[in-house]
Every structure is written in C-alpha cells, then in structure tokens.
Short mmCIF file of C-alpha atoms in Angstrom, two decimals:
data_model
loop_
_atom_site.label_atom_id
_atom_site.label_comp_id
_atom_site.label_asym_id
_atom_site.label_seq_id
_atom_site.Cartn_x
_atom_site.Cartn_y
_atom_site.Cartn_z
CA MET K 186 29.35 -4.70 -11.02
CA PRO K 187 27.20 -1.49 -11.34
CA SER K 188 27.06 0.49 -7.96
CA ARG K 189 24.76 -0.47 -5.29
CA SER K 190 23.27 3.50 -5.33
CA ARG K 191 21.49 2.89 -8.13
CA ALA K 192 19.95 -0.21 -6.18
CA ILE K 193 17.63 2.15 -5.06
CA PRO K 194 16.48 3.82 -7.66
CA LEU K 195 15.79 1.14 -9.88
CA LEU K 196 13.18 -0.65 -7.40
CA ALA K 197 11.52 2.41 -6.63
CA VAL K 198 10.76 2.47 -10.32
CA GLY K 199 10.57 -1.12 -10.06
CA HIS K 200 7.80 -0.70 -7.17
CA ALA K 201 5.38 1.98 -8.75
CA CYS K 202 5.10 -0.48 -11.77
CA VAL K 203 4.06 -3.57 -10.22
CA ASP K 204 1.58 -0.94 -7.48
CA VAL K 205 -0.08 -0.09 -10.03
CA TYR K 206 -2.41 -3.45 -9.52
CA GLN K 207 -3.20 -2.55 -6.23
CA GLY K 208 -4.41 0.77 -7.32
CA SER K 209 -5.94 -0.16 -10.32
CA VAL K 210 -8.23 -2.94 -8.43
CA ALA K 211 -9.54 0.11 -6.64
CA ALA K 212 -10.13 1.94 -10.15
CA LEU K 213 -11.80 -0.49 -11.53
CA VAL K 214 -14.57 -0.29 -8.96
CA PRO K 215 -16.94 3.39 -11.21
CA PHE K 216 -16.60 1.26 -14.15
CA LEU K 217 -18.03 -1.73 -13.28
CA VAL K 218 -20.42 -0.27 -11.46
CA ALA K 219 -21.47 2.01 -14.71
CA GLN K 220 -20.57 -0.98 -17.34
CA ARG K 221 -21.62 -4.06 -15.58
CA GLY K 222 -23.90 -2.53 -13.03
CA TYR K 223 -22.49 -4.17 -9.90
CA SER K 224 -24.00 -3.22 -6.68
CA TYR K 225 -22.16 -1.73 -4.15
CA ALA K 226 -21.11 -4.23 -2.09
CA ALA K 227 -20.10 -6.70 -4.89
CA ALA K 228 -18.34 -3.72 -6.76
CA ALA K 229 -16.28 -4.25 -3.18
CA GLY K 230 -16.10 -7.80 -3.46
CA ILE K 231 -13.55 -6.91 -6.26
CA VAL K 232 -11.49 -5.05 -3.89
CA LEU K 233 -12.17 -7.62 -1.09
CA ALA K 234 -10.66 -10.35 -3.59
CA ALA K 235 -7.95 -8.85 -4.37
CA SER K 236 -7.13 -8.03 -1.14
CA LEU K 237 -7.73 -11.60 0.24
CA LEU K 238 -5.54 -14.34 -0.41
CA SER K 239 -2.68 -11.14 -0.68
CA SER K 240 -3.79 -10.89 3.32
CA VAL K 241 -3.82 -14.56 3.41
CA VAL K 242 0.07 -15.59 1.78
CA GLN K 243 1.79 -11.90 2.20
CA PRO K 244 3.26 -13.33 5.00
CA LEU K 245 3.94 -16.59 4.25
CA PHE K 246 6.68 -14.60 1.57
CA GLY K 247 8.03 -12.98 4.09
CA ALA K 248 8.39 -16.25 6.22
CA LEU K 249 10.39 -17.72 3.34
CA THR K 250 12.78 -14.58 2.93
CA ASP K 251 13.37 -15.17 6.70
CA ARG K 252 14.94 -18.28 5.68
CA TRP K 253 15.91 -17.76 1.63
CA PRO K 254 16.59 -15.38 0.33
CA MET K 255 14.16 -15.38 -3.16
CA PRO K 256 15.41 -12.10 -5.85
CA TRP K 257 13.91 -13.63 -8.38
CA LEU K 258 10.49 -13.14 -6.93
CA LEU K 259 10.48 -9.52 -8.03
CA PRO K 260 10.27 -10.04 -11.31
CA VAL K 261 7.89 -12.98 -11.26
CA SER K 262 5.50 -11.72 -9.30
CA ALA K 263 5.66 -8.04 -10.73
CA VAL K 264 4.27 -10.55 -14.06
CA VAL K 265 1.71 -12.35 -11.91
CA ALA K 266 0.62 -8.94 -10.41
CA GLY K 267 -0.19 -7.76 -13.91
CA ALA K 268 -0.93 -10.37 -15.33
CA GLY K 269 -4.46 -10.93 -13.10
CA VAL K 270 -5.75 -6.90 -14.10
CA GLY K 271 -5.07 -7.27 -17.47
CA LEU K 272 -7.67 -10.65 -17.95
CA ALA K 273 -10.44 -8.58 -15.18
CA GLY K 274 -12.30 -7.23 -17.15
CA VAL K 275 -12.26 -9.56 -20.50
CA SER K 276 -15.17 -12.10 -19.15
CA ASP K 277 -17.71 -10.62 -18.00
CA ALA K 278 -18.93 -13.07 -15.56
CA TYR K 279 -18.26 -12.27 -11.87
CA GLY K 280 -16.33 -14.99 -10.13
CA LEU K 281 -14.10 -14.53 -13.07
CA THR K 282 -12.44 -11.13 -11.97
CA LEU K 283 -13.34 -11.77 -8.57
CA ALA K 284 -10.37 -14.27 -9.93
CA ALA K 285 -8.60 -12.26 -12.25
CA VAL K 286 -7.72 -9.21 -9.60
CA ALA K 287 -6.78 -12.56 -6.42
CA VAL K 288 -4.52 -13.44 -8.65
CA SER K 289 -3.05 -9.90 -9.19
CA GLY K 290 -3.08 -10.06 -5.33
CA ILE K 291 -1.24 -13.52 -4.94
CA GLY K 292 1.61 -11.46 -7.06
CA VAL K 293 1.99 -8.38 -4.95
CA ALA K 294 2.45 -10.27 -2.26
CA ALA K 295 4.70 -12.04 -3.47
CA TYR K 296 6.61 -9.39 -3.89
CA HIS K 297 6.85 -6.85 -1.42
CA PRO K 298 8.33 -8.68 1.54
CA GLU K 299 11.41 -9.63 -0.43
CA ALA K 300 11.42 -5.96 -2.75
CA ALA K 301 11.27 -4.74 0.66
CA ARG K 302 14.64 -7.01 2.85
CA VAL K 303 16.49 -6.48 -0.10
CA ALA K 304 16.14 -2.47 0.27
CA ARG K 305 16.52 -2.30 3.35
CA VAL K 306 20.07 -3.84 2.78
CA ALA K 307 20.66 -1.76 -0.08
CA ALA K 308 18.89 1.90 1.96
CA GLY K 309 21.39 0.84 5.81
CA ARG K 310 20.15 3.20 8.00
CA SER K 311 18.61 5.50 5.69
CA HIS K 312 15.07 6.86 6.40
CA ARG K 313 14.77 8.55 3.39
CA ALA K 314 16.36 5.77 1.13
CA MET K 315 13.23 3.88 1.97
CA SER K 316 11.91 6.73 1.45
CA TRP K 317 12.16 7.07 -2.59
CA PHE K 318 11.74 2.38 -2.55
CA SER K 319 7.84 3.52 -0.95
CA LEU K 320 7.73 6.28 -2.84
CA GLY K 321 7.48 4.45 -6.10
CA GLY K 322 4.67 2.29 -4.74
CA ASN K 323 3.02 5.97 -3.82
CA LEU K 324 3.56 7.15 -7.19
CA GLY K 325 2.18 3.21 -9.02
CA PHE K 326 -0.90 4.06 -6.52
CA ALA K 327 -1.85 7.30 -7.97
CA ALA K 328 -0.69 6.88 -11.98
CA ALA K 329 -3.73 3.81 -11.33
CA PRO K 330 -6.01 5.85 -11.94
CA LEU K 331 -5.20 7.70 -14.74
CA LEU K 332 -4.24 4.54 -16.28
CA VAL K 333 -7.37 2.52 -15.80
CA GLY K 334 -9.55 5.94 -17.18
CA ALA K 335 -7.03 5.92 -20.94
CA VAL K 336 -7.42 2.02 -21.66
CA VAL K 337 -10.76 1.39 -20.19
CA ALA K 338 -12.04 4.63 -20.39
CA THR K 339 -11.35 4.53 -24.63
CA GLY K 340 -12.24 0.77 -25.49
CA GLY K 341 -14.14 -0.50 -22.64
CA LEU K 342 -13.76 -3.17 -20.21
CA ARG K 343 -12.86 -5.51 -22.34
CA ALA K 344 -9.79 -3.46 -23.31
CA SER K 345 -8.26 -4.31 -20.31
CA PRO K 346 -4.75 -6.85 -21.11
CA LEU K 347 -3.27 -3.42 -21.77
CA LEU K 348 -3.36 -3.05 -18.45
CA ALA K 349 -0.26 -5.37 -18.27
CA VAL K 350 2.22 -3.69 -20.42
CA PRO K 351 3.73 -1.84 -16.96
CA ALA K 352 4.16 -5.88 -15.31
CA LEU K 353 6.71 -6.41 -18.27
CA ALA K 354 8.51 -3.02 -17.92
CA GLY K 355 8.62 -3.45 -13.90
CA ALA K 356 10.29 -7.29 -14.71
CA ALA K 357 12.50 -5.85 -16.32
CA LEU K 358 13.32 -3.02 -14.20
CA CYS K 359 13.54 -5.22 -11.43
CA PHE K 360 16.00 -7.75 -13.17
CA ALA K 361 18.05 -4.11 -13.62
CA ALA K 362 17.92 -3.82 -10.17
CA LEU K 363 18.68 -6.70 -8.15
CA ARG K 364 23.10 -6.82 -10.61
CA ALA K 365 23.26 -3.55 -9.58
CA ALA K 366 22.18 -4.40 -5.87
CA ARG K 367 23.63 -7.83 -6.05
CA THR K 368 25.23 -7.72 -2.84
CA ALA K 369 22.04 -7.08 -0.93
CA ALA K 370 19.62 -9.53 -3.20
CA ALA K 371 23.47 -12.26 -2.18
CA THR K 372 23.11 -11.65 1.53
CA ALA K 373 22.60 -14.00 4.32
CA PRO K 374 18.80 -14.75 5.08
CA GLY K 375 16.63 -11.69 6.64
CA GLY K 376 19.32 -9.41 4.43
CA THR K 377 21.98 -9.53 7.79
CA THR K 378 22.93 -10.81 9.99
CA VAL K 379 22.07 -9.05 13.03
CA GLU K 380 22.47 -8.44 16.19
CA GLY K 381 19.83 -8.36 19.27
CA ARG K 382 15.95 -9.62 20.39
CA ASP K 383 12.68 -9.77 18.22
CA ASP K 384 10.27 -7.56 20.60
CA SER K 385 7.29 -8.77 19.62
CA ARG K 386 5.12 -6.29 21.55
CA SER K 387 6.19 -3.92 20.74
CA PHE K 388 5.97 -4.82 16.66
CA LEU K 389 2.08 -6.21 17.06
CA LEU K 390 0.71 -2.31 18.44
CA LEU K 391 2.75 -0.96 15.30
CA ALA K 392 1.29 -3.81 13.20
CA GLY K 393 -2.92 -2.49 14.63
CA ALA K 394 -1.67 1.21 14.03
CA VAL K 395 -1.30 -0.14 10.48
CA VAL K 396 -4.54 -1.68 9.72
CA CYS K 397 -6.12 1.16 11.76
CA ARG K 398 -4.58 2.97 8.62
CA SER K 399 -5.05 0.05 6.10
CA ILE K 400 -9.05 0.64 6.79
CA VAL K 401 -8.87 4.21 5.85
CA PHE K 402 -7.34 3.76 2.82
CA ALA K 403 -9.07 1.11 1.60
CA GLY K 404 -12.66 2.36 2.41
CA LEU K 405 -11.22 5.85 0.13
CA SER K 406 -9.65 4.31 -2.46
CA THR K 407 -12.69 2.00 -2.82
CA PHE K 408 -15.41 4.63 -1.99
CA VAL K 409 -14.32 8.20 -2.92
CA SER K 410 -14.23 8.16 -6.67
CA LEU K 411 -18.27 7.55 -6.23
CA PHE K 412 -18.52 9.82 -2.66
CA ALA K 413 -17.02 12.33 -4.91
CA ILE K 414 -19.91 12.21 -8.02
CA HIS K 415 -22.33 12.03 -5.47
CA ARG K 416 -21.00 15.19 -4.18
CA VAL K 417 -19.79 17.12 -6.45
CA GLY K 418 -20.87 15.98 -9.39
CA GLY K 419 -19.25 15.88 -13.24
CA GLY K 420 -19.43 12.25 -13.61
CA VAL K 421 -16.74 9.44 -13.90
CA ALA K 422 -14.07 12.06 -13.90
CA THR K 423 -14.28 13.46 -10.69
CA GLY K 424 -14.32 10.13 -9.63
CA THR K 425 -10.62 9.36 -11.19
CA ALA K 426 -10.14 12.94 -10.50
CA ALA K 427 -10.17 12.38 -6.54
CA LEU K 428 -8.67 9.01 -6.83
CA PHE K 429 -5.76 10.83 -8.27
CA VAL K 430 -5.64 13.13 -5.25
CA LEU K 431 -5.54 10.41 -3.08
CA TYR K 432 -2.96 8.90 -4.94
CA ILE K 433 -0.66 11.22 -5.66
CA GLY K 434 -1.07 13.04 -2.07
CA GLY K 435 0.96 9.90 -0.46
CA ALA K 436 3.39 10.28 -2.82
CA ILE K 437 4.12 13.57 -1.23
CA GLY K 438 3.74 12.48 2.06
CA THR K 439 5.61 9.49 2.04
CA VAL K 440 8.97 11.56 1.00
CA ALA K 441 8.12 14.10 3.65
CA GLY K 442 7.95 11.70 5.52
CA GLY K 443 11.63 10.41 5.77
CA SER K 444 12.76 13.81 6.02
CA LEU K 445 10.67 14.58 8.93
CA ALA K 446 11.59 11.81 10.46
CA THR K 447 15.36 11.93 10.06
CA ARG K 448 14.37 15.50 12.35
CA PHE K 449 11.90 14.88 14.51
CA GLY K 450 11.97 10.79 14.43
CA ARG K 451 9.88 8.09 13.62
CA LEU K 452 7.31 7.66 15.95
CA PRO K 453 6.94 12.10 17.73
CA VAL K 454 6.67 11.79 12.69
CA MET K 455 3.99 9.18 13.28
CA ARG K 456 1.69 9.87 16.25
CA TRP K 457 0.95 12.94 14.70
CA SER K 458 0.40 11.95 10.86
CA TYR K 459 -3.29 10.02 12.76
CA LEU K 460 -4.10 12.91 14.21
CA SER K 461 -4.04 14.62 11.75
CA THR K 462 -5.56 12.26 9.12
CA ALA K 463 -8.44 11.40 11.86
CA ILE K 464 -9.17 15.13 12.00
CA ALA K 465 -9.16 14.82 7.49
CA VAL K 466 -11.11 12.43 7.19
CA ALA K 467 -14.18 13.92 9.08
CA GLY K 468 -14.16 16.79 6.74
CA ILE K 469 -13.87 14.53 3.89
CA VAL K 470 -17.68 13.35 4.94
CA LEU K 471 -18.56 16.05 7.33
CA VAL K 472 -18.08 19.92 4.10
CA PRO K 473 -19.36 19.91 1.64
CA GLY K 474 -18.83 21.26 -1.93
CA PRO K 475 -15.40 21.14 -3.52
CA ALA K 476 -13.68 21.37 -0.60
CA LEU K 477 -13.70 17.63 -0.22
CA PHE K 478 -11.04 17.25 -2.97
CA ALA K 479 -8.62 19.65 -0.50
CA PHE K 480 -9.37 17.82 2.50
CA VAL K 481 -9.25 14.11 0.19
CA ALA K 482 -4.93 15.50 -0.35
CA LEU K 483 -5.04 15.58 3.28
CA VAL K 484 -6.08 12.73 4.09
CA SER K 485 -3.84 11.23 1.11
CA ALA K 486 -0.45 12.62 3.46
CA GLY K 487 -1.00 11.72 7.10
CA LEU K 488 -1.81 8.37 5.94
CA TYR K 489 1.34 8.16 3.62
CA VAL K 490 3.71 10.14 5.63
CA PRO K 491 3.83 7.12 7.81
CA PHE K 492 3.93 5.14 5.78
CA SER K 493 7.77 4.10 5.29
CA LEU K 494 8.45 4.58 8.58
CA HIS K 495 6.24 1.89 9.77
CA ILE K 496 8.34 -0.77 7.75
CA THR K 497 11.85 0.14 8.57
CA LEU K 498 10.02 0.34 12.46
CA GLY K 499 8.72 -2.86 12.31
CA GLN K 500 12.26 -4.03 11.03
CA ASP K 501 14.22 -2.91 14.02
CA TYR K 502 11.25 -5.17 16.04
CA LEU K 503 11.29 -7.90 14.28
CA PRO K 504 15.52 -8.02 13.26
CA ARG K 505 15.80 -10.98 13.22
CA HIS K 506 12.28 -11.80 11.23
CA VAL K 507 12.66 -8.54 8.74
CA GLY K 508 11.13 -10.63 6.03
CA THR K 509 8.41 -11.36 8.22
CA ALA K 510 8.44 -7.73 9.13
CA SER K 511 8.50 -6.86 5.95
CA GLY K 512 5.60 -8.44 5.17
CA VAL K 513 3.05 -7.53 7.69
CA THR K 514 4.56 -4.10 7.87
CA LEU K 515 4.71 -2.96 3.74
CA GLY K 516 1.85 -5.58 2.41
CA LEU K 517 -0.52 -7.54 5.56
CA THR K 518 -1.14 -5.08 7.18
CA VAL K 519 -1.83 -2.78 3.73
CA SER K 520 -3.57 -5.98 1.96
CA ILE K 521 -6.11 -6.48 5.15
CA GLY K 522 -7.90 -2.98 5.17
CA GLY K 523 -9.85 -4.31 2.07
CA LEU K 524 -11.34 -7.29 3.50
CA ALA K 525 -13.20 -4.30 6.13
CA SER K 526 -14.67 -2.98 2.40
CA PRO K 527 -17.26 -5.66 1.67
CA ALA K 528 -18.97 -4.33 4.86
CA LEU K 529 -18.62 -0.34 4.64
CA GLY K 530 -19.86 -1.66 0.88
CA ALA K 531 -23.00 -3.49 2.64
CA LEU K 532 -23.73 -0.51 5.16
CA ALA K 533 -23.33 2.08 1.86
CA ASP K 534 -26.89 -0.13 0.37
CA THR K 535 -28.96 0.50 3.21
CA THR K 536 -27.98 3.77 4.43
CA SER K 537 -25.62 5.16 2.13
CA LEU K 538 -22.46 6.35 1.05
CA ARG K 539 -21.29 9.24 3.62
CA ALA K 540 -23.15 6.73 6.42
CA ALA K 541 -19.77 4.03 5.72
CA LEU K 542 -17.81 7.21 6.07
CA ILE K 543 -18.02 8.70 8.56
CA PRO K 544 -16.53 5.38 11.09
CA LEU K 545 -13.48 5.66 9.28
CA ALA K 546 -12.78 8.98 11.05
CA ALA K 547 -12.37 6.89 13.79
CA LEU K 548 -10.29 4.26 13.17
CA PRO K 549 -6.39 7.03 12.68
CA ALA K 550 -7.48 7.92 16.37
CA LEU K 551 -6.87 3.82 17.37
CA GLY K 552 -3.73 4.06 15.99
CA TRP K 553 -2.20 6.65 17.31
CA LEU K 554 -3.36 5.11 21.22
CA LEU K 555 -2.07 2.28 19.38
CA LEU K 556 1.76 3.96 18.43
CA ARG K 557 1.70 5.59 22.23
CA PRO K 558 3.69 3.05 24.23
CA LEU K 559 5.36 2.89 21.86
CA THR K 560 9.64 3.58 22.10
CA GLU K 561 12.11 3.53 19.54
CA PRO K 562 14.28 0.39 18.98
CA ARG K 563 17.72 0.67 20.73
CA ASP K 564 20.34 0.15 17.71
#
C-alpha cells in the first residue's frame, strides 16, 4: 500500500481542483456585469446561489460522515462542482445560471466534510500538515480568476464548459489520495475513535467568529474587482488582478498559519489575525490609489492565517463529531458569507460600492471579541 505520507499532497492538489469552483463564481461576476448588464444586486445573487444550497446541505454531509465514512464523495463531488460552473455561461437565462452555480455549490458542500475528515486522520496532530491541505484550497481560489479570465475573456461566457476540465483532474487526484490514505478513508465513522466530551459552547463561539470572517471574504470576493476598477482604473484586467491578490495572499497566509500556530499556539495567532484584518479592510476602503492592492494582500493574509486553525480547533472542540465540525468550519461558515452578498449589492446600488464595503471593517473586530473567551481544548 502506498505510504500515507503521500496522502496530504494529493489531497491538497485535489482540494485546489475543487476550490477553483468556489473562486470561479466570484471571478465570473465582472464578466456577467459587462456582458449581460447585471446590476450589483443581480451579480451578488449569483454568488448567493452558489452559497445558499452549499450552506444548507453542508452540515448534512458532515453529519452523514460522522455516521459513515464516504470516501467516494471526494471524486464525485469534484465532478459535480465542475459541471455546475461549466454550465453557468451556456444560457443567457438568469434562472438557469443561478441553477448551474447552485449545483456547483452542492458539489463543493459534499466535498469538504469528508475531505477534512480524511486529511485530519492522515495529518494526525500536525498543524503544518493541515495547513498544506488547506493551502490547496487557497491555491484553487487563487487560480480561479486566472482560469476564468483566460477562458471567458477569450471565448466569452459560452466557453464556460472548458472551466470543467480541472474537475476531471481533481477526481483523478482524489482517487489517488484515497489509495494513499486507505487506512484513513476506511476508519470508523468520524475518522477516529475518540474519547472526550464535545465543547459545544466553545465551538459555537468559534463558528461565530468564522462567520464574521466569511462575510468579509465573500463580500470582498464579490466586489473587490469592481471596486478596484472604480478606484484604480484599467478595466477588467485591474479587477482580475485585485481578485488574484486576494486569493494568492490567502495561500501564503495559510502556510504561515500552521507554522505560527506550532510556535505560538492557535488562539493567539487567530486573535491577532482578526485584529489585523479589521485594520487592513479599513485601508482598502479609505486609502486611495494603487495602495489598494497592498491592503488587499494584507487582508488576504489576515483572513487566511487562521484558516486551517479553524478546522483543527473545531474538530478538537467536537471530538465526537469531527465530520460535523469540519462541515461547519470548512464549509458552512465559509459559504454562509455569500448570503450577505445580496445585501451588500443592494446597498451598493442605492448608495455606492465604497459605502457598502465600509461595514466589513467591523466584522473582524467582532470575530476577535468572540475568540477572546476561548481556551485550548484538553487532549
């Protein structure tokens, strides 16, 4: 049997192939506005469609993986996620576009709880290993605007079926990862046999903080490209560059988060990250000119340094429900941020895009307040 040490790299690259489709929905927004004349609210509705079903069904998939291991979900969900985004540009009908991205959201929802379960078993207690698994998803996000820009800018929205190609690669990588981690994939429900009690109160506080982080990330993912075009100029290329910086900074932050947590502890690193994010979001909104890109990078790092730490801390707070914890911290609280995007879009339509982004600076500070009472779980 192949060494389990191969499982994390394979899972990380497979994770990238799936999370391309979370990033692709936001990356499609400028093209939908430019080529179909969508309002800000209508464009945000596309992000909502990708997030809504994902938010609803993700805890269900997490609960199911607490009962039964379902490694087959990894390749199947990769294909479903890719098929949805691939069909998003085929029809001019707004309703069909919504349905396509909603299907993609279901695929993403099905993938994350089981993938996090398998990755945690393969990683053991290593924060660094889990940060590499999370890094894969961040790189997928970062690649999304480049992939969408290359395909849609060249062939228009009707070329969107080409966006499904990474899903096929992701499915193959998931098969290889499961072979490399056969022991992890075939363990008892929940991934491990655990002792200890669930700390629901601490988990709910953690989940609340991650929701704050999620709304900031979803809001910026939806509108930072349009905001950059308005503030800096340069057209769609400027918007794509801003979105790429938002995503690639997250990749760097995720790797740093695992190392920082190993040295300083998870909770101190998370608290400082949330505070720095609040300051950097204010910089995006208030500081004029190309400095916007520097603040986008700082926000991205601040949002993603604690990303993998959310997952492991949540799993440690709910040791008897690892799948549910994974579904919430890696999935539900990430996708639920998209539910706020239509409200931000409506506010932008009635006031300005800048005014709509100002409230995002307060949310990381609220997340910091929620994290303050938390303590490290006992082994």
